[in-house]
Tab-separated table of C-alpha atoms and ligand atoms in Angstrom:
chain	number	residue	atom	x	y	z
H	1	UNK	CA	147.594	86.967	106.805
H	2	UNK	CA	145.041	85.326	109.138
H	3	UNK	CA	143.629	88.686	110.103
H	4	UNK	CA	143.213	89.641	106.500
H	5	UNK	CA	141.283	86.500	105.764
H	6	UNK	CA	138.955	87.197	108.654
H	7	UNK	CA	138.428	90.755	107.501
H	8	UNK	CA	137.633	89.622	103.968
H	9	UNK	CA	135.255	87.009	105.322
H	10	UNK	CA	133.601	89.606	107.492
H	11	UNK	CA	133.176	91.848	104.502
H	12	UNK	CA	131.719	89.032	102.460
H	13	UNK	CA	129.169	88.286	105.198
H	14	UNK	CA	128.198	91.931	105.151
H	15	UNK	CA	127.702	91.836	101.387
H	16	UNK	CA	125.530	88.723	101.659
H	17	UNK	CA	123.522	90.394	104.386
H	18	UNK	CA	123.123	93.564	102.321
H	19	UNK	CA	122.115	91.495	99.285
H	20	UNK	CA	119.515	89.685	101.385
H	21	UNK	CA	118.078	93.008	102.496
H	22	UNK	CA	118.003	94.166	98.909
H	23	UNK	CA	116.310	90.965	97.861
H	24	UNK	CA	113.582	91.417	100.484
H	25	UNK	CA	113.167	94.961	99.201
H	26	UNK	CA	112.859	93.753	95.624
H	27	UNK	CA	110.245	91.161	96.544
H	28	UNK	CA	108.076	93.900	97.968
H	29	UNK	CA	108.511	96.000	94.868
H	30	UNK	CA	107.833	93.055	92.609
H	31	UNK	CA	104.532	92.404	94.311
H	32	UNK	CA	103.491	95.980	93.791
H	33	UNK	CA	104.570	95.877	90.166
H	34	UNK	CA	102.633	92.700	89.545
H	35	UNK	CA	99.506	94.311	90.853
H	36	UNK	CA	99.999	97.255	88.526
H	37	UNK	CA	100.639	94.991	85.573
H	38	UNK	CA	97.270	93.275	85.979
H	39	UNK	CA	95.527	96.206	84.382
H	40	UNK	CA	97.515	95.916	81.167
H	41	UNK	CA	95.954	93.443	78.797
H	42	UNK	CA	98.879	92.335	76.607
H	43	UNK	CA	102.489	93.020	77.360
H	44	UNK	CA	104.497	93.618	74.202
H	45	UNK	CA	107.789	91.731	74.408
H	46	UNK	CA	110.701	94.089	74.626
H	47	UNK	CA	112.834	94.218	71.497
H	48	UNK	CA	116.231	92.665	72.057
H	49	UNK	CA	118.775	93.509	69.405
H	50	UNK	CA	121.968	91.588	68.854
H	51	UNK	CA	124.119	91.249	65.739
H	52	UNK	CA	121.743	93.733	64.111
H	53	UNK	CA	118.708	91.440	64.438
H	54	UNK	CA	115.651	91.684	66.610
H	55	UNK	CA	115.981	88.408	68.481
H	56	UNK	CA	112.262	88.357	69.260
H	57	UNK	CA	111.564	87.628	65.617
H	58	UNK	CA	113.334	84.257	65.860
H	59	UNK	CA	113.909	81.199	67.921
H	60	UNK	CA	117.471	81.715	69.046
H	61	UNK	CA	119.753	78.706	69.423
H	62	UNK	CA	123.189	79.264	70.892
H	63	UNK	CA	126.005	76.730	70.988
H	64	UNK	CA	129.741	76.395	70.558
H	65	UNK	CA	131.623	74.727	67.733
H	66	UNK	CA	132.402	71.153	68.701
H	67	UNK	CA	134.935	68.707	67.366
H	68	UNK	CA	133.764	67.461	63.985
H	69	UNK	CA	131.474	70.448	63.450
H	70	UNK	CA	131.391	72.205	60.126
H	71	UNK	CA	128.874	74.642	58.715
H	72	UNK	CA	127.264	71.762	56.830
H	73	UNK	CA	127.123	69.451	59.852
H	74	UNK	CA	125.527	72.145	62.017
H	75	UNK	CA	122.951	72.977	59.346
H	76	UNK	CA	122.158	69.325	58.782
H	77	UNK	CA	121.717	68.835	62.535
H	78	UNK	CA	119.176	71.644	62.351
H	79	UNK	CA	117.319	69.951	59.515
H	80	UNK	CA	118.393	72.079	56.588
H	81	UNK	CA	118.505	70.165	53.315
H	82	UNK	CA	121.776	69.478	51.521
H	83	UNK	CA	121.083	71.331	48.276
H	84	UNK	CA	120.379	74.470	50.302
H	85	UNK	CA	123.508	74.003	52.447
H	86	UNK	CA	125.625	73.633	49.329
H	87	UNK	CA	124.061	76.721	47.777
H	88	UNK	CA	124.774	78.787	50.902
H	89	UNK	CA	128.342	77.546	51.155
H	90	UNK	CA	128.991	78.484	47.524
H	91	UNK	CA	127.578	81.974	47.847
H	92	UNK	CA	129.122	82.786	51.229
H	93	UNK	CA	132.554	81.606	50.200
H	94	UNK	CA	133.889	84.969	49.075
H	95	UNK	CA	133.300	86.765	52.345
H	96	UNK	CA	133.710	83.941	54.834
H	97	UNK	CA	135.554	80.642	54.738
H	98	UNK	CA	133.064	78.319	56.393
H	99	UNK	CA	135.720	75.649	56.823
H	100	UNK	CA	137.535	77.838	59.307
H	101	UNK	CA	135.331	77.223	62.315
H	102	UNK	CA	137.350	76.913	65.489
H	103	UNK	CA	136.398	74.433	68.174
H	104	UNK	CA	135.042	76.150	71.281
H	105	UNK	CA	133.947	79.362	69.550
H	106	UNK	CA	130.321	80.387	70.029
H	107	UNK	CA	127.748	80.515	67.292
H	108	UNK	CA	124.106	81.523	67.145
H	109	UNK	CA	121.349	80.195	64.921
H	110	UNK	CA	118.315	82.313	64.222
H	111	UNK	CA	115.451	80.021	63.331
H	112	UNK	CA	111.926	80.577	62.127
H	113	UNK	CA	109.369	81.039	64.872
H	114	UNK	CA	107.135	78.214	63.724
H	115	UNK	CA	107.036	74.488	64.350
H	116	UNK	CA	109.619	73.875	61.630
H	117	UNK	CA	112.197	76.075	63.370
H	118	UNK	CA	114.065	76.295	60.113
H	119	UNK	CA	117.495	77.982	60.333
H	120	UNK	CA	117.490	81.436	58.722
H	121	UNK	CA	120.752	82.870	59.832
H	122	UNK	CA	124.080	81.581	61.117
H	123	UNK	CA	126.263	83.872	63.231
H	124	UNK	CA	129.780	82.827	64.181
H	125	UNK	CA	131.959	84.659	66.709
H	126	UNK	CA	135.696	84.125	66.129
H	127	UNK	CA	136.379	86.484	69.053
H	128	UNK	CA	134.520	88.655	71.537
H	129	UNK	CA	134.371	91.672	69.253
H	130	UNK	CA	133.921	90.350	65.742
H	131	UNK	CA	131.189	88.206	64.274
H	132	UNK	CA	130.358	86.713	60.908
H	133	UNK	CA	126.784	86.618	59.642
H	134	UNK	CA	125.603	84.158	57.022
H	135	UNK	CA	122.082	85.311	56.298
H	136	UNK	CA	119.959	83.079	54.086
H	137	UNK	CA	116.395	83.977	54.948
H	138	UNK	CA	115.764	85.604	51.562
H	139	UNK	CA	118.748	85.890	49.333
H	140	UNK	CA	122.050	84.555	50.616
H	141	UNK	CA	124.636	86.983	51.839
H	142	UNK	CA	127.523	86.811	54.264
H	143	UNK	CA	129.435	89.605	55.961
H	144	UNK	CA	131.739	90.379	58.859
H	145	UNK	CA	130.843	92.896	61.508
H	146	UNK	CA	131.882	94.172	64.890
H	147	UNK	CA	129.973	94.550	68.097
H	148	UNK	CA	129.719	98.120	69.360
H	149	UNK	CA	132.468	98.966	71.823
H	150	UNK	CA	132.037	101.358	74.673
H	151	UNK	CA	134.796	102.899	76.740
H	152	UNK	CA	133.979	103.993	80.256
H	153	UNK	CA	136.301	106.220	82.199
H	154	UNK	CA	136.838	105.190	85.811
H	155	UNK	CA	138.801	106.339	88.810
H	156	UNK	CA	140.384	104.393	91.593
H	157	UNK	CA	142.571	105.311	94.522
H	158	UNK	CA	144.266	103.283	97.198
H	159	UNK	CA	146.855	103.041	99.883
H	160	UNK	CA	149.511	100.374	99.768
H	161	UNK	CA	149.441	97.943	102.633
H	162	UNK	CA	151.478	95.177	101.068
H	163	UNK	CA	151.562	95.542	97.293
H	164	UNK	CA	149.635	97.216	94.530
H	165	UNK	CA	147.921	94.081	93.166
H	166	UNK	CA	146.445	93.405	96.567
H	167	UNK	CA	145.408	97.033	97.025
H	168	UNK	CA	143.507	96.827	93.729
H	169	UNK	CA	142.166	93.358	94.424
H	170	UNK	CA	140.578	94.654	97.626
H	171	UNK	CA	138.573	96.969	95.389
H	172	UNK	CA	137.698	94.251	92.924
H	173	UNK	CA	139.942	95.651	90.205
H	174	UNK	CA	141.974	93.435	87.900
H	175	UNK	CA	145.700	93.019	88.523
H	176	UNK	CA	146.152	94.077	84.897
H	177	UNK	CA	145.878	97.642	86.137
H	178	UNK	CA	148.821	96.952	88.437
H	179	UNK	CA	150.821	95.613	85.494
H	180	UNK	CA	150.049	98.690	83.447
H	181	UNK	CA	150.988	100.959	86.332
H	182	UNK	CA	154.290	99.197	86.934
H	183	UNK	CA	154.985	99.563	83.230
H	184	UNK	CA	154.338	103.296	83.207
H	185	UNK	CA	156.449	103.837	86.304
H	186	UNK	CA	159.120	101.262	85.410
H	187	UNK	CA	161.868	103.861	85.543
H	188	UNK	CA	160.579	106.021	88.378
H	189	UNK	CA	159.271	103.650	91.033
H	190	UNK	CA	160.435	100.167	91.929
H	191	UNK	CA	157.131	98.387	92.387
H	192	UNK	CA	158.806	95.562	94.256
H	193	UNK	CA	159.839	97.986	96.964
H	194	UNK	CA	156.698	99.926	97.643
H	195	UNK	CA	156.265	101.290	101.144
H	196	UNK	CA	153.323	100.827	103.438
H	197	UNK	CA	151.358	104.052	103.154
H	198	UNK	CA	152.312	104.795	99.532
H	199	UNK	CA	149.254	106.187	97.788
H	200	UNK	CA	147.974	105.992	94.259
H	201	UNK	CA	145.188	107.407	92.120
H	202	UNK	CA	144.416	106.296	88.591
H	203	UNK	CA	142.108	107.473	85.844
H	204	UNK	CA	141.631	104.612	83.419
H	205	UNK	CA	139.185	103.356	80.816
H	206	UNK	CA	137.301	100.086	80.878
H	207	UNK	CA	136.202	98.480	77.652
H	208	UNK	CA	132.755	97.008	77.140
H	209	UNK	CA	131.461	95.060	74.181
H	210	UNK	CA	127.771	95.398	73.353
H	211	UNK	CA	127.345	97.830	76.230
H	212	UNK	CA	127.500	95.151	78.859
H	213	UNK	CA	130.214	92.557	78.318
H	214	UNK	CA	133.319	93.585	80.210
H	215	UNK	CA	136.391	93.279	78.027
H	216	UNK	CA	139.112	94.464	80.359
H	217	UNK	CA	141.068	97.606	81.070
H	218	UNK	CA	141.782	99.448	77.858
H	219	UNK	CA	144.083	102.158	78.924
H	220	UNK	CA	145.488	104.329	81.706
H	221	UNK	CA	144.804	107.981	81.023
H	222	UNK	CA	146.600	109.440	83.995
H	223	UNK	CA	148.047	108.331	87.287
H	224	UNK	CA	149.409	109.717	90.480
H	225	UNK	CA	151.710	107.831	92.787
H	226	UNK	CA	152.960	108.991	96.139
H	227	UNK	CA	156.062	106.997	96.968
H	228	UNK	CA	157.966	107.804	100.154
H	229	UNK	CA	155.923	111.007	100.300
H	230	UNK	CA	157.116	112.084	96.868
H	231	UNK	CA	154.520	112.734	94.148
H	232	UNK	CA	154.843	111.118	90.718
H	233	UNK	CA	152.406	112.147	88.028
H	234	UNK	CA	151.940	110.365	84.716
H	235	UNK	CA	149.816	111.561	81.801
H	236	UNK	CA	149.234	109.689	78.595
H	237	UNK	CA	149.853	111.785	75.515
H	238	UNK	CA	149.959	111.092	71.803
H	239	UNK	CA	153.130	112.523	70.342
H	240	UNK	CA	152.674	111.287	66.802
H	241	UNK	CA	149.196	110.812	65.449
H	242	UNK	CA	150.308	109.280	62.174
H	243	UNK	CA	152.502	106.645	63.800
H	244	UNK	CA	150.146	106.364	66.758
H	245	UNK	CA	152.972	106.999	69.210
H	246	UNK	CA	151.794	107.338	72.769
H	247	UNK	CA	153.967	107.974	75.807
H	248	UNK	CA	153.629	108.958	79.431
H	249	UNK	CA	155.008	112.236	80.692
H	250	UNK	CA	155.066	113.931	84.066
H	251	UNK	CA	153.595	117.309	84.998
H	252	UNK	CA	156.670	119.039	83.563
H	253	UNK	CA	156.425	117.208	80.234
H	254	UNK	CA	159.369	114.943	81.054
H	255	UNK	CA	159.172	111.501	79.495
H	256	UNK	CA	158.715	108.750	82.083
H	257	UNK	CA	160.317	106.209	79.826
H	258	UNK	CA	164.058	105.896	79.441
H	259	UNK	CA	166.038	105.510	76.273
H	260	UNK	CA	166.622	101.861	77.267
H	261	UNK	CA	164.273	99.045	78.157
H	262	UNK	CA	165.046	97.429	81.495
H	263	UNK	CA	165.335	93.995	79.947
H	264	UNK	CA	165.637	92.599	76.415
H	265	UNK	CA	163.129	89.787	77.102
H	266	UNK	CA	160.086	89.024	79.173
H	267	UNK	CA	162.115	86.904	81.514
H	268	UNK	CA	161.268	84.301	84.102
H	269	UNK	CA	164.113	85.293	86.373
H	270	UNK	CA	167.548	86.817	86.325
H	271	UNK	CA	169.738	83.750	86.560
H	272	UNK	CA	172.981	85.662	86.937
H	273	UNK	CA	173.731	89.322	87.470
H	274	UNK	CA	176.717	91.436	86.507
H	275	UNK	CA	179.271	90.310	89.069
H	276	UNK	CA	182.992	90.859	88.865
H	277	UNK	CA	183.651	88.451	91.742
H	278	UNK	CA	181.525	85.522	90.639
H	279	UNK	CA	182.868	82.087	91.582
H	280	UNK	CA	181.986	79.202	89.361
H	281	UNK	CA	182.195	75.592	90.576
H	282	UNK	CA	182.680	74.498	87.001
H	283	UNK	CA	186.001	76.326	86.877
H	284	UNK	CA	187.340	74.973	90.186
H	285	UNK	CA	185.597	77.683	92.209
H	286	UNK	CA	187.862	80.301	90.724
H	287	UNK	CA	186.714	83.859	90.315
H	288	UNK	CA	185.395	84.377	86.838
H	289	UNK	CA	183.819	87.753	86.427
H	290	UNK	CA	180.428	87.821	84.757
H	291	UNK	CA	180.040	91.081	82.922
H	292	UNK	CA	176.601	90.345	81.546
H	293	UNK	CA	173.165	89.904	83.009
H	294	UNK	CA	171.522	86.556	82.297
H	295	UNK	CA	167.785	86.600	81.729
H	296	UNK	CA	166.312	83.099	81.822
H	297	UNK	CA	163.457	82.639	79.360
H	298	UNK	CA	161.941	79.895	77.247
H	299	UNK	CA	163.500	78.997	73.917
H	300	UNK	CA	161.850	81.032	71.186
H	301	UNK	CA	160.981	84.034	73.384
H	302	UNK	CA	161.506	87.193	71.314
H	303	UNK	CA	164.584	89.242	72.197
H	304	UNK	CA	164.119	92.975	71.799
H	305	UNK	CA	166.523	95.805	71.153
H	306	UNK	CA	166.602	97.750	74.414
H	307	UNK	CA	167.146	101.044	72.581
H	308	UNK	CA	167.260	102.534	69.094
H	309	UNK	CA	170.512	101.928	67.281
H	310	UNK	CA	172.433	100.300	64.456
H	311	UNK	CA	173.292	96.610	64.396
H	312	UNK	CA	177.085	96.375	64.174
H	313	UNK	CA	177.364	92.570	64.549
H	314	UNK	CA	175.033	89.696	63.819
H	315	UNK	CA	177.307	86.675	63.974
H	316	UNK	CA	178.318	83.390	65.631
H	317	UNK	CA	181.242	82.492	67.867
H	318	UNK	CA	181.799	79.321	69.927
H	319	UNK	CA	181.400	81.167	73.227
H	320	UNK	CA	178.658	83.628	72.345
H	321	UNK	CA	176.688	81.389	70.031
H	322	UNK	CA	174.436	83.412	67.748
H	323	UNK	CA	174.631	86.994	68.925
H	324	UNK	CA	173.795	90.556	67.993
H	325	UNK	CA	175.575	93.741	68.968
H	326	UNK	CA	173.945	97.146	68.642
H	327	UNK	CA	175.600	100.537	68.768
H	328	UNK	CA	173.142	103.077	70.149
H	329	UNK	CA	175.298	106.200	70.051
H	330	UNK	CA	178.888	107.145	70.745
H	331	UNK	CA	178.424	106.246	74.421
H	332	UNK	CA	176.298	103.102	74.570
H	333	UNK	CA	176.329	99.669	72.944
H	334	UNK	CA	174.512	96.461	73.881
H	335	UNK	CA	175.017	92.798	73.055
H	336	UNK	CA	172.668	89.814	73.184
H	337	UNK	CA	174.094	86.284	73.329
H	338	UNK	CA	173.081	82.614	72.889
H	339	UNK	CA	170.251	83.317	70.446
H	340	UNK	CA	168.462	80.510	68.723
H	341	UNK	CA	168.429	82.685	65.634
H	342	UNK	CA	169.039	86.329	64.769
H	343	UNK	CA	166.370	88.453	63.133
H	344	UNK	CA	168.618	91.326	62.000
H	345	UNK	CA	171.667	91.909	59.846
H	346	UNK	CA	174.728	94.081	60.434
H	347	UNK	CA	174.134	97.630	59.240
H	348	UNK	CA	170.403	97.515	59.959
H	349	UNK	CA	168.786	100.263	62.021
H	350	UNK	CA	166.547	99.003	64.835
H	351	UNK	CA	164.109	100.744	67.121
H	352	UNK	CA	163.584	100.136	70.820
H	353	UNK	CA	161.418	97.034	71.213
H	354	UNK	CA	162.130	95.600	67.752
H	355	UNK	CA	162.599	91.820	67.768
H	356	UNK	CA	166.244	91.195	66.947
H	357	UNK	CA	166.266	87.434	67.587
H	358	UNK	CA	164.906	84.598	69.708
H	359	UNK	CA	166.077	82.984	72.930
H	360	UNK	CA	168.108	79.846	72.447
H	361	UNK	CA	171.074	78.074	73.954
H	362	UNK	CA	173.750	78.330	71.304
H	363	UNK	CA	177.359	78.817	72.366
H	364	UNK	CA	178.635	78.247	75.872
H	365	UNK	CA	175.514	77.967	77.999
H	366	UNK	CA	173.800	75.393	80.178
H	367	UNK	CA	170.209	76.594	79.767
H	368	UNK	CA	168.054	78.864	77.626
H	369	UNK	CA	168.736	82.500	78.465
H	370	UNK	CA	169.909	85.799	77.020
H	371	UNK	CA	173.217	87.078	78.232
H	372	UNK	CA	172.779	90.827	77.975
H	373	UNK	CA	175.894	92.966	77.880
H	374	UNK	CA	175.991	96.677	78.242
H	375	UNK	CA	178.825	98.966	77.242
H	376	UNK	CA	179.342	102.546	78.310
H	377	UNK	CA	182.253	104.352	76.712
H	378	UNK	CA	183.821	101.054	75.675
H	379	UNK	CA	183.620	99.445	79.140
H	380	UNK	CA	181.174	96.748	80.200
H	381	UNK	CA	179.045	97.987	83.065
H	382	UNK	CA	176.009	96.856	85.043
H	383	UNK	CA	172.955	98.384	83.320
H	384	UNK	CA	170.972	98.136	86.573
H	385	UNK	CA	173.434	100.499	88.244
H	386	UNK	CA	173.410	103.101	85.480
H	387	UNK	CA	171.502	106.309	85.504
H	388	UNK	CA	170.273	105.878	81.971
H	389	UNK	CA	169.370	108.733	79.687
H	390	UNK	CA	165.748	109.736	79.341
H	391	UNK	CA	163.775	108.906	76.243
H	392	UNK	CA	163.156	111.624	73.736
H	393	UNK	CA	161.519	114.633	75.387
H	394	UNK	CA	158.334	116.149	74.079
H	395	UNK	CA	159.016	118.486	71.170
H	396	UNK	CA	158.898	122.210	71.900
H	397	UNK	CA	156.027	122.674	69.497
H	398	UNK	CA	153.961	120.070	71.370
H	399	UNK	CA	154.942	121.057	74.871
H	400	UNK	CA	152.477	123.947	75.219
H	401	UNK	CA	149.708	121.754	73.821
H	402	UNK	CA	150.604	119.015	76.286
H	403	UNK	CA	150.622	121.322	79.304
H	404	UNK	CA	147.221	122.663	78.266
H	405	UNK	CA	145.876	119.173	77.772
H	406	UNK	CA	146.921	117.877	81.185
H	407	UNK	CA	145.658	120.878	83.179
H	408	UNK	CA	142.073	119.640	83.712
H	409	UNK	CA	143.229	116.026	84.067
H	410	UNK	CA	145.633	116.990	86.826
H	411	UNK	CA	142.793	118.759	88.628
H	412	UNK	CA	140.661	115.652	88.197
H	413	UNK	CA	143.447	113.524	89.692
H	414	UNK	CA	144.063	115.910	92.556
H	415	UNK	CA	140.465	115.902	93.713
H	416	UNK	CA	140.127	112.123	93.765
H	417	UNK	CA	139.881	111.321	97.443
H	418	UNK	CA	142.703	109.213	98.720
H	419	UNK	CA	141.564	106.156	100.550
H	420	UNK	CA	141.143	106.192	104.292
H	421	UNK	CA	143.906	104.562	106.264
H	422	UNK	CA	143.808	100.807	105.798
H	423	UNK	CA	142.540	98.533	108.553
H	424	UNK	CA	144.546	95.559	107.414
H	425	UNK	CA	148.009	94.977	108.787
H	426	UNK	CA	150.701	94.599	106.156
H	427	UNK	CA	152.248	91.175	105.667
H	428	UNK	CA	155.575	92.484	106.899
H	429	UNK	CA	156.736	95.768	108.286
H	430	UNK	CA	158.171	97.965	105.582
H	431	UNK	CA	159.695	96.394	102.498
H	432	UNK	CA	157.324	94.025	100.864
H	433	UNK	CA	157.892	91.918	97.794
H	434	UNK	CA	155.789	91.897	94.706
H	435	UNK	CA	152.946	89.428	94.598
H	436	UNK	CA	152.642	89.162	90.869
R	1	ZN	ZN1	175.883	85.722	80.790
């Protein structure tokens, strides 16, 4: 750990040094530029466009909505008369509810470029992408719009020294990419047991608002993972345009996802695993088998169907509390106990990921969790020990199209240079736990 810190520090010093060099360089250039500029009589200000306005035509005032702020209060603060404010509010009402200003959200006022600095336009940004314009410089009109969004394709490669988040962090890339990767490979690679020397390459897209504001990683287009010297490819492919269904498949068009989700909730921890020899103090330390897996999660966390199927029970018993049982096919059924409330009825068809209820602590339980039970051929088994069926394969009609589509992407992945061997020692020798 200590060595890593020193290395990082060393690297930082280098960056500072390089920046200083660059700065000196810039100074020189600036001087030269200034001399050149002298000959030009008047420099036209460069047009700066935002929200569809040339900002140079106005005095621009930016602020955020504060407690007690309303459209009227802000306008009054900027010396707009009440009759006018009322008139604007009336006219804008149909396209924008000016009462719905959220504290902390940014707004921009475009004001006249004279001594009066009279407000001409109010722009409110409920989120990074959308904005609302109330324009009252001539006639009054209000409308909603969106900032232009740009997607930029990027590549990254790395070698695992301890875990994938750290490998990406060393390159200044968000851990979100690690999350997305672990999601794609959930059924193929156990990201908590990566090996030192495992390699990865990713082609992904970054999202930018207004050309320059970074808005996070949008999507992983393709990935390659070398785990224990075995290659694992993943390509994103749309299988149903109408429904917008997108899945990841390998180089042979095999779906990387399984027919079952690994867990029915986003859980904090597994509080109890399937264990036929569990001893419980509560019952005099006798063996009481636990045939479910307990996922601890906050009350109200959505519980999801782990696979497509038909709800065969949505009921209450003293032990189970509110529970749901789903029959997936003639082989598999699952059950979800201790719900706060069910969200489905018996007979209903549910798809993988559908919310079937919410975490609670009804029935015989000491804390909020889902007891997840898994049946195979009528017997309760440990889902973590099952080789579960694959999700629906790509249709034959799409397979040729898919293989064609991935050909150039696979080449692109293959030629991404793998990182050089890492200089940093891993935190421990071979098996390293997840950091996130
Ligand atoms: Zn349980």
